[in-house]
Amino acid sequence: MFPLLSVKIGVIIMKIVLLIAVMTTNIVVVVVWLLPKNRSSVSIILSLIAIYDTTTIFCGTVYSTTSYIAGNLSDESGCYIKVITAALAFIFHSSSILTTTYLACQRCVICLFPFSGPRVCGSKTTVIFSVLSFVLITSMQIPEMLVRKVEGVMQLSDDNTSSMYCKKNYIINKDIMYEISNIIWLIRLFTLHLIPALLIIFCMIACVVTVNRRKMVSGRSSDQRSKKRTTAMLVLIMLIFVLGEFPTTLGIFLDSFVPTATNWFSTEDGIQFGNIILVVSFLLNIWVYIGMSKQFRNSLKELVCRSSKEPQTLSTHRCTSSSQQSTL
């Protein structure tokens, strides 16, 4: 069972503010990267990551808001919403992790094999990986969704106040479900946290070393300078990702291998801290793009200038029409 009322109002307000900020910045990111002139396998991956991150925080905010409202009203229908939003948040966050890992591996291959790498890691490979990873993550979550009924149960909390807890009645046998949950927990630890973190760190180091050693970027070639900037930008994006995931990864690692030790990251405050650090890492991406990608800056300027010129053009057209009518 898990408590229905488990989030403070201050945390919900903070999550809503962060949701608005993430949605605003990531919509800009997706629009700019998916412009026809910017579209490539890298820009598609960056756009996917932005979409996954936005959907993750949206589901998390709905989860927390539902918990607070339904918990105060003692409405067990909130339990169903929590189950669904928790599953969706897991799916999209995990997809973001695997997509970022693929981006790191893709850039590493391109750095190590500058001639054959771009052909191997093209748009077709990106689409195949995105579909397969999404199917894999969804299949990991299916056992948790095989629920016959979700009901609200009133129990005394630690502070001796009565609160509603959500109880899931699984279709699968209780003992079997317990074993499946433990197996999925270990799979999640390695495939979604430890292995991606190690792979990304390795790829970051490999890209930096390769670019410097081979002098992939020469002052004589603008194309090579562009490759260096792109590699540096992606390395910084990967670093932000690793730092944003660190509190959650550390908490899961301690729960798995040192279960008897006190783990602050598994407490309610620790979980909220990890979530906030994660969301802050989402917000930093757009500033990296603006600071390190001339292509992104120029496209963003064009969009802003175009949107600011359209009202002026419309107003000029109206004035011209009025003067023509007066003349007539």
mmCIF file of C-alpha atoms in Angstrom:
data_model
loop_
_atom_site.group_PDB
_atom_site.id
_atom_site.type_symbol
_atom_site.label_atom_id
_atom_site.label_comp_id
_atom_site.label_asym_id
_atom_site.label_seq_id
_atom_site.Cartn_x
_atom_site.Cartn_y
_atom_site.Cartn_z
ATOM 1 C CA MET A 1 0.000 0.000 0.000
ATOM 2 C CA PHE A 2 1.065 3.599 -0.515
ATOM 3 C CA PRO A 3 -0.353 6.789 1.058
ATOM 4 C CA LEU A 4 -2.737 8.878 -1.007
ATOM 5 C CA LEU A 5 -1.977 12.070 0.886
ATOM 6 C CA SER A 6 1.823 12.208 0.823
ATOM 7 C CA VAL A 7 2.763 15.618 -0.635
ATOM 8 C CA LYS A 8 2.794 19.069 0.930
ATOM 9 C CA ILE A 9 1.108 22.014 -0.769
ATOM 10 C CA GLY A 10 4.428 23.868 -1.069
ATOM 11 C CA VAL A 11 5.922 21.005 -3.080
ATOM 12 C CA ILE A 12 2.921 20.982 -5.411
ATOM 13 C CA ILE A 13 3.189 24.733 -6.054
ATOM 14 C CA MET A 14 6.896 24.332 -6.782
ATOM 15 C CA LYS A 15 6.202 21.450 -9.175
ATOM 16 C CA ILE A 16 3.562 23.458 -11.041
ATOM 17 C CA VAL A 17 5.956 26.400 -11.443
ATOM 18 C CA LEU A 18 8.712 24.077 -12.658
ATOM 19 C CA LEU A 19 6.269 22.346 -15.024
ATOM 20 C CA ILE A 20 5.369 25.678 -16.650
ATOM 21 C CA ALA A 21 9.060 26.565 -16.980
ATOM 22 C CA VAL A 22 9.994 23.160 -18.466
ATOM 23 C CA MET A 23 7.047 23.187 -20.884
ATOM 24 C CA THR A 24 7.923 26.704 -22.089
ATOM 25 C CA THR A 25 11.608 26.001 -22.656
ATOM 26 C CA ASN A 26 11.149 22.539 -24.158
ATOM 27 C CA ILE A 27 8.469 23.706 -26.591
ATOM 28 C CA VAL A 28 11.011 26.248 -27.857
ATOM 29 C CA VAL A 29 13.667 23.512 -28.046
ATOM 30 C CA VAL A 30 11.441 21.166 -30.058
ATOM 31 C CA VAL A 31 10.240 23.887 -32.442
ATOM 32 C CA VAL A 32 13.777 25.136 -33.143
ATOM 33 C CA TRP A 33 15.455 21.728 -33.525
ATOM 34 C CA LEU A 34 12.712 20.390 -35.798
ATOM 35 C CA LEU A 35 12.871 23.262 -38.268
ATOM 36 C CA PRO A 36 13.606 21.792 -41.739
ATOM 37 C CA LYS A 37 17.049 23.417 -41.928
ATOM 38 C CA ASN A 38 18.044 22.083 -38.470
ATOM 39 C CA ARG A 39 16.609 18.592 -38.797
ATOM 40 C CA SER A 40 19.159 15.784 -38.376
ATOM 41 C CA SER A 41 19.533 12.596 -36.371
ATOM 42 C CA VAL A 42 21.042 14.598 -33.475
ATOM 43 C CA SER A 43 18.332 17.276 -33.477
ATOM 44 C CA ILE A 44 15.620 14.591 -33.602
ATOM 45 C CA ILE A 45 17.130 12.879 -30.557
ATOM 46 C CA LEU A 46 17.392 16.179 -28.659
ATOM 47 C CA SER A 47 13.752 16.907 -29.494
ATOM 48 C CA LEU A 48 12.706 13.438 -28.300
ATOM 49 C CA ILE A 49 14.534 13.962 -25.016
ATOM 50 C CA ALA A 50 12.748 17.306 -24.547
ATOM 51 C CA ILE A 51 9.356 15.673 -25.219
ATOM 52 C CA TYR A 52 10.070 12.787 -22.842
ATOM 53 C CA ASP A 53 11.268 15.153 -20.099
ATOM 54 C CA THR A 54 8.212 17.406 -20.425
ATOM 55 C CA THR A 55 5.822 14.445 -20.314
ATOM 56 C CA THR A 56 7.649 13.049 -17.277
ATOM 57 C CA ILE A 57 7.291 16.203 -15.195
ATOM 58 C CA PHE A 58 3.686 16.641 -16.373
ATOM 59 C CA CYS A 59 2.768 13.148 -15.156
ATOM 60 C CA GLY A 60 4.692 13.718 -11.922
ATOM 61 C CA THR A 61 2.855 16.985 -11.275
ATOM 62 C CA VAL A 62 -0.530 15.360 -11.924
ATOM 63 C CA TYR A 63 0.515 12.510 -9.588
ATOM 64 C CA SER A 64 1.363 14.899 -6.736
ATOM 65 C CA THR A 65 -1.646 17.187 -7.270
ATOM 66 C CA THR A 66 -4.031 14.235 -7.370
ATOM 67 C CA SER A 67 -2.447 12.841 -4.222
ATOM 68 C CA TYR A 68 -3.035 16.092 -2.348
ATOM 69 C CA ILE A 69 -6.587 16.751 -3.551
ATOM 70 C CA ALA A 70 -7.888 13.175 -3.337
ATOM 71 C CA GLY A 71 -6.102 12.636 -0.016
ATOM 72 C CA ASN A 72 -7.825 15.612 1.586
ATOM 73 C CA LEU A 73 -11.180 14.540 0.157
ATOM 74 C CA SER A 74 -10.579 10.841 1.001
ATOM 75 C CA ASP A 75 -11.564 10.000 -2.567
ATOM 76 C CA GLU A 76 -10.225 6.615 -3.668
ATOM 77 C CA SER A 77 -10.612 7.532 -7.356
ATOM 78 C CA GLY A 78 -7.343 9.397 -6.874
ATOM 79 C CA CYS A 79 -5.660 6.024 -6.413
ATOM 80 C CA TYR A 80 -6.415 5.080 -10.022
ATOM 81 C CA ILE A 81 -4.992 8.361 -11.307
ATOM 82 C CA LYS A 82 -1.846 7.869 -9.200
ATOM 83 C CA VAL A 83 -1.305 4.369 -10.579
ATOM 84 C CA ILE A 84 -1.687 5.529 -14.195
ATOM 85 C CA THR A 85 0.413 8.702 -13.883
ATOM 86 C CA ALA A 86 3.163 6.848 -11.977
ATOM 87 C CA ALA A 87 3.370 4.259 -14.771
ATOM 88 C CA LEU A 88 3.483 6.938 -17.491
ATOM 89 C CA ALA A 89 6.119 8.956 -15.613
ATOM 90 C CA PHE A 90 8.276 5.828 -15.340
ATOM 91 C CA ILE A 91 7.888 4.993 -19.032
ATOM 92 C CA PHE A 92 8.748 8.466 -20.326
ATOM 93 C CA HIS A 93 11.561 9.097 -17.842
ATOM 94 C CA SER A 94 13.119 5.729 -18.661
ATOM 95 C CA SER A 95 12.768 6.471 -22.373
ATOM 96 C CA SER A 96 14.583 9.764 -21.807
ATOM 97 C CA ILE A 97 17.410 7.913 -20.019
ATOM 98 C CA LEU A 98 17.856 5.369 -22.805
ATOM 99 C CA THR A 99 17.601 8.035 -25.515
ATOM 100 C CA THR A 100 20.284 10.130 -23.816
ATOM 101 C CA THR A 101 22.467 7.026 -23.544
ATOM 102 C CA TYR A 102 21.961 6.355 -27.255
ATOM 103 C CA LEU A 103 22.892 9.966 -28.020
ATOM 104 C CA ALA A 104 26.135 9.530 -26.061
ATOM 105 C CA CYS A 105 26.971 6.281 -27.864
ATOM 106 C CA GLN A 106 26.083 7.814 -31.225
ATOM 107 C CA ARG A 107 28.401 10.766 -30.682
ATOM 108 C CA CYS A 108 31.161 8.487 -29.446
ATOM 109 C CA VAL A 109 30.945 6.356 -32.613
ATOM 110 C CA ILE A 110 31.008 9.472 -34.808
ATOM 111 C CA CYS A 111 34.056 10.805 -32.959
ATOM 112 C CA LEU A 112 35.937 7.498 -33.145
ATOM 113 C CA PHE A 113 34.918 6.741 -36.739
ATOM 114 C CA PRO A 114 34.353 10.122 -38.446
ATOM 115 C CA PHE A 115 33.819 8.607 -41.916
ATOM 116 C CA SER A 116 31.670 5.508 -41.314
ATOM 117 C CA GLY A 117 30.113 6.646 -38.015
ATOM 118 C CA PRO A 118 27.563 9.103 -39.466
ATOM 119 C CA ARG A 119 26.282 6.423 -41.872
ATOM 120 C CA VAL A 120 25.914 3.828 -39.096
ATOM 121 C CA CYS A 121 24.180 6.234 -36.690
ATOM 122 C CA GLY A 122 21.776 7.814 -39.150
ATOM 123 C CA SER A 123 18.096 8.640 -38.877
ATOM 124 C CA LYS A 124 17.002 5.067 -39.596
ATOM 125 C CA THR A 125 19.070 3.698 -36.692
ATOM 126 C CA THR A 126 17.647 6.412 -34.440
ATOM 127 C CA VAL A 127 14.049 5.503 -35.279
ATOM 128 C CA ILE A 128 14.681 1.773 -34.753
ATOM 129 C CA PHE A 129 16.315 2.396 -31.377
ATOM 130 C CA SER A 130 13.533 4.749 -30.238
ATOM 131 C CA VAL A 131 10.828 2.204 -31.036
ATOM 132 C CA LEU A 132 12.680 -0.737 -29.462
ATOM 133 C CA SER A 133 13.567 1.177 -26.288
ATOM 134 C CA PHE A 134 9.987 2.389 -25.839
ATOM 135 C CA VAL A 135 8.663 -1.167 -26.252
ATOM 136 C CA LEU A 136 11.246 -2.472 -23.751
ATOM 137 C CA ILE A 137 10.354 0.122 -21.120
ATOM 138 C CA THR A 138 6.627 -0.422 -21.584
ATOM 139 C CA SER A 139 7.042 -4.191 -21.190
ATOM 140 C CA MET A 140 8.885 -3.608 -17.899
ATOM 141 C CA GLN A 141 5.904 -1.649 -16.600
ATOM 142 C CA ILE A 142 3.183 -4.082 -17.752
ATOM 143 C CA PRO A 143 3.275 -6.302 -14.601
ATOM 144 C CA GLU A 144 2.607 -3.239 -12.420
ATOM 145 C CA MET A 145 -0.436 -2.419 -14.559
ATOM 146 C CA LEU A 146 -2.023 -5.870 -14.223
ATOM 147 C CA VAL A 147 -4.283 -4.657 -11.448
ATOM 148 C CA ARG A 148 -7.711 -6.116 -10.780
ATOM 149 C CA LYS A 149 -8.792 -3.324 -8.467
ATOM 150 C CA VAL A 150 -7.393 -0.310 -6.645
ATOM 151 C CA GLU A 151 -9.116 0.567 -3.413
ATOM 152 C CA GLY A 152 -8.695 3.130 -0.675
ATOM 153 C CA VAL A 153 -8.037 1.889 2.868
ATOM 154 C CA MET A 154 -8.147 4.184 5.904
ATOM 155 C CA GLN A 155 -5.233 3.717 8.295
ATOM 156 C CA LEU A 156 -3.467 5.594 11.078
ATOM 157 C CA SER A 157 -0.322 7.407 9.979
ATOM 158 C CA ASP A 158 2.845 7.798 12.044
ATOM 159 C CA ASP A 159 1.482 11.003 13.605
ATOM 160 C CA ASN A 160 -1.735 9.161 14.691
ATOM 161 C CA THR A 161 -3.883 10.879 12.100
ATOM 162 C CA SER A 162 -6.247 8.931 9.896
ATOM 163 C CA SER A 163 -5.337 8.973 6.205
ATOM 164 C CA MET A 164 -6.221 7.000 3.106
ATOM 165 C CA TYR A 165 -3.833 4.459 1.625
ATOM 166 C CA CYS A 166 -4.125 2.956 -1.853
ATOM 167 C CA LYS A 167 -4.115 -0.833 -2.056
ATOM 168 C CA LYS A 168 -3.541 -2.571 -5.387
ATOM 169 C CA ASN A 169 -5.053 -6.006 -5.941
ATOM 170 C CA TYR A 170 -3.011 -7.641 -8.694
ATOM 171 C CA ILE A 171 -4.288 -10.179 -11.204
ATOM 172 C CA ILE A 172 -1.066 -12.157 -10.678
ATOM 173 C CA ASN A 173 -0.537 -14.147 -7.507
ATOM 174 C CA LYS A 174 0.792 -12.015 -4.646
ATOM 175 C CA ASP A 175 3.998 -14.056 -4.102
ATOM 176 C CA ILE A 176 4.744 -14.218 -7.835
ATOM 177 C CA MET A 177 4.161 -10.478 -8.136
ATOM 178 C CA TYR A 178 6.617 -9.879 -5.301
ATOM 179 C CA GLU A 179 9.323 -11.856 -7.117
ATOM 180 C CA ILE A 180 8.592 -10.084 -10.410
ATOM 181 C CA SER A 181 8.872 -6.698 -8.687
ATOM 182 C CA ASN A 182 12.279 -7.615 -7.248
ATOM 183 C CA ILE A 183 13.544 -8.782 -10.651
ATOM 184 C CA ILE A 184 12.286 -5.614 -12.372
ATOM 185 C CA TRP A 185 13.892 -3.517 -9.630
ATOM 186 C CA LEU A 186 17.298 -5.072 -10.348
ATOM 187 C CA ILE A 187 16.809 -4.739 -14.106
ATOM 188 C CA ARG A 188 15.893 -1.094 -13.604
ATOM 189 C CA LEU A 189 18.967 -0.492 -11.443
ATOM 190 C CA PHE A 190 21.370 -1.808 -14.066
ATOM 191 C CA THR A 191 19.679 -0.958 -17.378
ATOM 192 C CA LEU A 192 18.309 2.480 -16.434
ATOM 193 C CA HIS A 193 20.859 3.800 -13.956
ATOM 194 C CA LEU A 194 24.255 2.135 -13.541
ATOM 195 C CA ILE A 195 24.973 1.002 -17.110
ATOM 196 C CA PRO A 196 23.707 4.251 -18.737
ATOM 197 C CA ALA A 197 25.747 6.345 -16.288
ATOM 198 C CA LEU A 198 28.924 4.353 -16.964
ATOM 199 C CA LEU A 199 28.337 4.351 -20.728
ATOM 200 C CA ILE A 200 27.715 8.083 -20.830
ATOM 201 C CA ILE A 201 30.815 8.839 -18.750
ATOM 202 C CA PHE A 202 32.922 6.604 -21.004
ATOM 203 C CA CYS A 203 31.508 8.237 -24.142
ATOM 204 C CA MET A 204 32.128 11.737 -22.764
ATOM 205 C CA ILE A 205 35.762 10.926 -22.047
ATOM 206 C CA ALA A 206 36.206 9.188 -25.418
ATOM 207 C CA CYS A 207 34.745 12.161 -27.311
ATOM 208 C CA VAL A 208 36.891 14.729 -25.508
ATOM 209 C CA VAL A 209 40.087 12.692 -25.890
ATOM 210 C CA THR A 210 39.425 11.861 -29.553
ATOM 211 C CA VAL A 211 38.607 15.432 -30.550
ATOM 212 C CA ASN A 212 41.743 16.774 -28.890
ATOM 213 C CA ARG A 213 44.081 14.009 -30.055
ATOM 214 C CA ARG A 214 43.017 13.890 -33.681
ATOM 215 C CA LYS A 215 42.492 17.636 -33.863
ATOM 216 C CA MET A 216 39.146 16.913 -35.415
ATOM 217 C CA VAL A 217 38.459 20.602 -35.441
ATOM 218 C CA SER A 218 40.913 22.691 -37.365
ATOM 219 C CA GLY A 219 40.891 26.453 -37.657
ATOM 220 C CA ARG A 220 40.879 26.128 -41.434
ATOM 221 C CA SER A 221 37.585 24.287 -41.758
ATOM 222 C CA SER A 222 34.253 25.743 -40.638
ATOM 223 C CA ASP A 223 32.706 22.273 -40.864
ATOM 224 C CA GLN A 224 35.282 20.914 -38.441
ATOM 225 C CA ARG A 225 34.742 23.832 -36.073
ATOM 226 C CA SER A 226 31.032 23.090 -36.161
ATOM 227 C CA LYS A 227 31.699 19.436 -35.306
ATOM 228 C CA LYS A 228 33.801 20.454 -32.338
ATOM 229 C CA ARG A 229 31.131 22.813 -30.998
ATOM 230 C CA THR A 230 28.463 20.159 -31.431
ATOM 231 C CA THR A 231 30.576 17.558 -29.633
ATOM 232 C CA ALA A 232 31.333 19.976 -26.780
ATOM 233 C CA MET A 233 27.646 20.866 -26.491
ATOM 234 C CA LEU A 234 26.562 17.222 -26.358
ATOM 235 C CA VAL A 235 29.246 16.371 -23.790
ATOM 236 C CA LEU A 236 27.923 19.158 -21.550
ATOM 237 C CA ILE A 237 24.337 17.919 -22.035
ATOM 238 C CA MET A 238 25.459 14.423 -20.997
ATOM 239 C CA LEU A 239 27.255 15.812 -17.931
ATOM 240 C CA ILE A 240 24.132 17.699 -16.833
ATOM 241 C CA PHE A 241 22.118 14.523 -17.326
ATOM 242 C CA VAL A 242 24.487 12.415 -15.183
ATOM 243 C CA LEU A 243 24.476 15.017 -12.384
ATOM 244 C CA GLY A 244 20.678 15.328 -12.523
ATOM 245 C CA GLU A 245 20.221 11.561 -12.247
ATOM 246 C CA PHE A 246 22.857 11.106 -9.517
ATOM 247 C CA PRO A 247 20.608 11.503 -6.405
ATOM 248 C CA THR A 248 18.018 9.032 -7.738
ATOM 249 C CA THR A 249 20.680 6.549 -8.862
ATOM 250 C CA LEU A 250 22.455 6.746 -5.509
ATOM 251 C CA GLY A 251 19.202 6.176 -3.621
ATOM 252 C CA ILE A 252 18.298 3.108 -5.686
ATOM 253 C CA PHE A 253 21.862 1.765 -5.401
ATOM 254 C CA LEU A 254 21.844 2.053 -1.586
ATOM 255 C CA ASP A 255 18.417 0.424 -1.335
ATOM 256 C CA SER A 256 19.597 -2.487 -3.474
ATOM 257 C CA PHE A 257 23.069 -3.199 -2.060
ATOM 258 C CA VAL A 258 23.044 -1.616 1.423
ATOM 259 C CA PRO A 259 19.433 -2.106 2.561
ATOM 260 C CA THR A 260 20.299 -1.878 6.269
ATOM 261 C CA ALA A 261 22.007 1.524 5.947
ATOM 262 C CA THR A 262 20.099 4.757 6.533
ATOM 263 C CA ASN A 263 19.204 6.117 3.110
ATOM 264 C CA TRP A 264 18.006 9.720 3.151
ATOM 265 C CA PHE A 265 17.417 9.623 -0.614
ATOM 266 C CA SER A 266 14.608 7.080 -0.068
ATOM 267 C CA THR A 267 12.748 9.314 2.376
ATOM 268 C CA GLU A 268 9.982 11.638 1.185
ATOM 269 C CA ASP A 269 12.280 14.672 1.429
ATOM 270 C CA GLY A 270 15.090 12.818 -0.340
ATOM 271 C CA ILE A 271 12.819 11.740 -3.190
ATOM 272 C CA GLN A 272 11.523 15.297 -3.629
ATOM 273 C CA PHE A 273 15.108 16.605 -3.593
ATOM 274 C CA GLY A 274 16.089 14.127 -6.314
ATOM 275 C CA ASN A 275 13.052 15.093 -8.393
ATOM 276 C CA ILE A 276 13.821 18.815 -8.119
ATOM 277 C CA ILE A 277 17.476 18.296 -9.112
ATOM 278 C CA LEU A 278 16.243 16.245 -12.082
ATOM 279 C CA VAL A 279 13.836 18.975 -13.214
ATOM 280 C CA VAL A 280 16.514 21.662 -12.848
ATOM 281 C CA SER A 281 18.703 19.605 -15.188
ATOM 282 C CA PHE A 282 15.833 19.676 -17.715
ATOM 283 C CA LEU A 283 15.808 23.478 -17.550
ATOM 284 C CA LEU A 284 19.545 23.821 -18.129
ATOM 285 C CA ASN A 285 19.494 22.166 -21.561
ATOM 286 C CA ILE A 286 18.095 25.139 -23.461
ATOM 287 C CA TRP A 287 20.789 27.436 -22.041
ATOM 288 C CA VAL A 288 23.456 25.014 -23.227
ATOM 289 C CA TYR A 289 21.925 25.081 -26.716
ATOM 290 C CA ILE A 290 21.789 28.882 -26.721
ATOM 291 C CA GLY A 291 25.323 29.265 -25.405
ATOM 292 C CA MET A 292 27.055 26.611 -27.511
ATOM 293 C CA SER A 293 25.064 26.203 -30.738
ATOM 294 C CA LYS A 294 25.208 29.040 -33.250
ATOM 295 C CA GLN A 295 22.667 27.172 -35.373
ATOM 296 C CA PHE A 296 20.200 27.083 -32.475
ATOM 297 C CA ARG A 297 20.773 30.779 -31.641
ATOM 298 C CA ASN A 298 20.261 31.933 -35.208
ATOM 299 C CA SER A 299 17.093 29.876 -35.632
ATOM 300 C CA LEU A 300 15.731 31.153 -32.319
ATOM 301 C CA LYS A 301 16.464 34.754 -33.350
ATOM 302 C CA GLU A 302 14.643 34.203 -36.647
ATOM 303 C CA LEU A 303 11.594 32.824 -34.858
ATOM 304 C CA VAL A 304 11.529 35.711 -32.370
ATOM 305 C CA CYS A 305 12.029 38.324 -35.073
ATOM 306 C CA ARG A 306 9.385 36.727 -37.274
ATOM 307 C CA SER A 307 6.830 36.679 -34.459
ATOM 308 C CA SER A 308 7.586 40.317 -33.560
ATOM 309 C CA LYS A 309 7.368 41.489 -37.191
ATOM 310 C CA GLU A 310 4.035 39.779 -37.931
ATOM 311 C CA PRO A 311 1.919 42.153 -35.769
ATOM 312 C CA GLN A 312 3.708 45.161 -37.305
ATOM 313 C CA THR A 313 3.074 43.842 -40.806
ATOM 314 C CA LEU A 314 -0.577 43.217 -39.947
ATOM 315 C CA SER A 315 -0.991 46.696 -38.507
ATOM 316 C CA THR A 316 0.729 48.260 -41.571
ATOM 317 C CA HIS A 317 -1.594 46.307 -43.851
ATOM 318 C CA ARG A 318 -4.640 47.588 -41.941
ATOM 319 C CA CYS A 319 -3.398 51.200 -42.126
ATOM 320 C CA THR A 320 -2.801 50.876 -45.857
ATOM 321 C CA SER A 321 -6.279 49.444 -46.374
ATOM 322 C CA SER A 322 -7.858 52.284 -44.357
ATOM 323 C CA SER A 323 -6.006 54.970 -46.350
ATOM 324 C CA GLN A 324 -7.053 53.342 -49.613
ATOM 325 C CA GLN A 325 -10.693 53.320 -48.466
ATOM 326 C CA SER A 326 -10.419 57.005 -47.442
ATOM 327 C CA THR A 327 -9.000 57.878 -50.848
ATOM 328 C CA LEU A 328 -11.833 56.081 -52.559
#
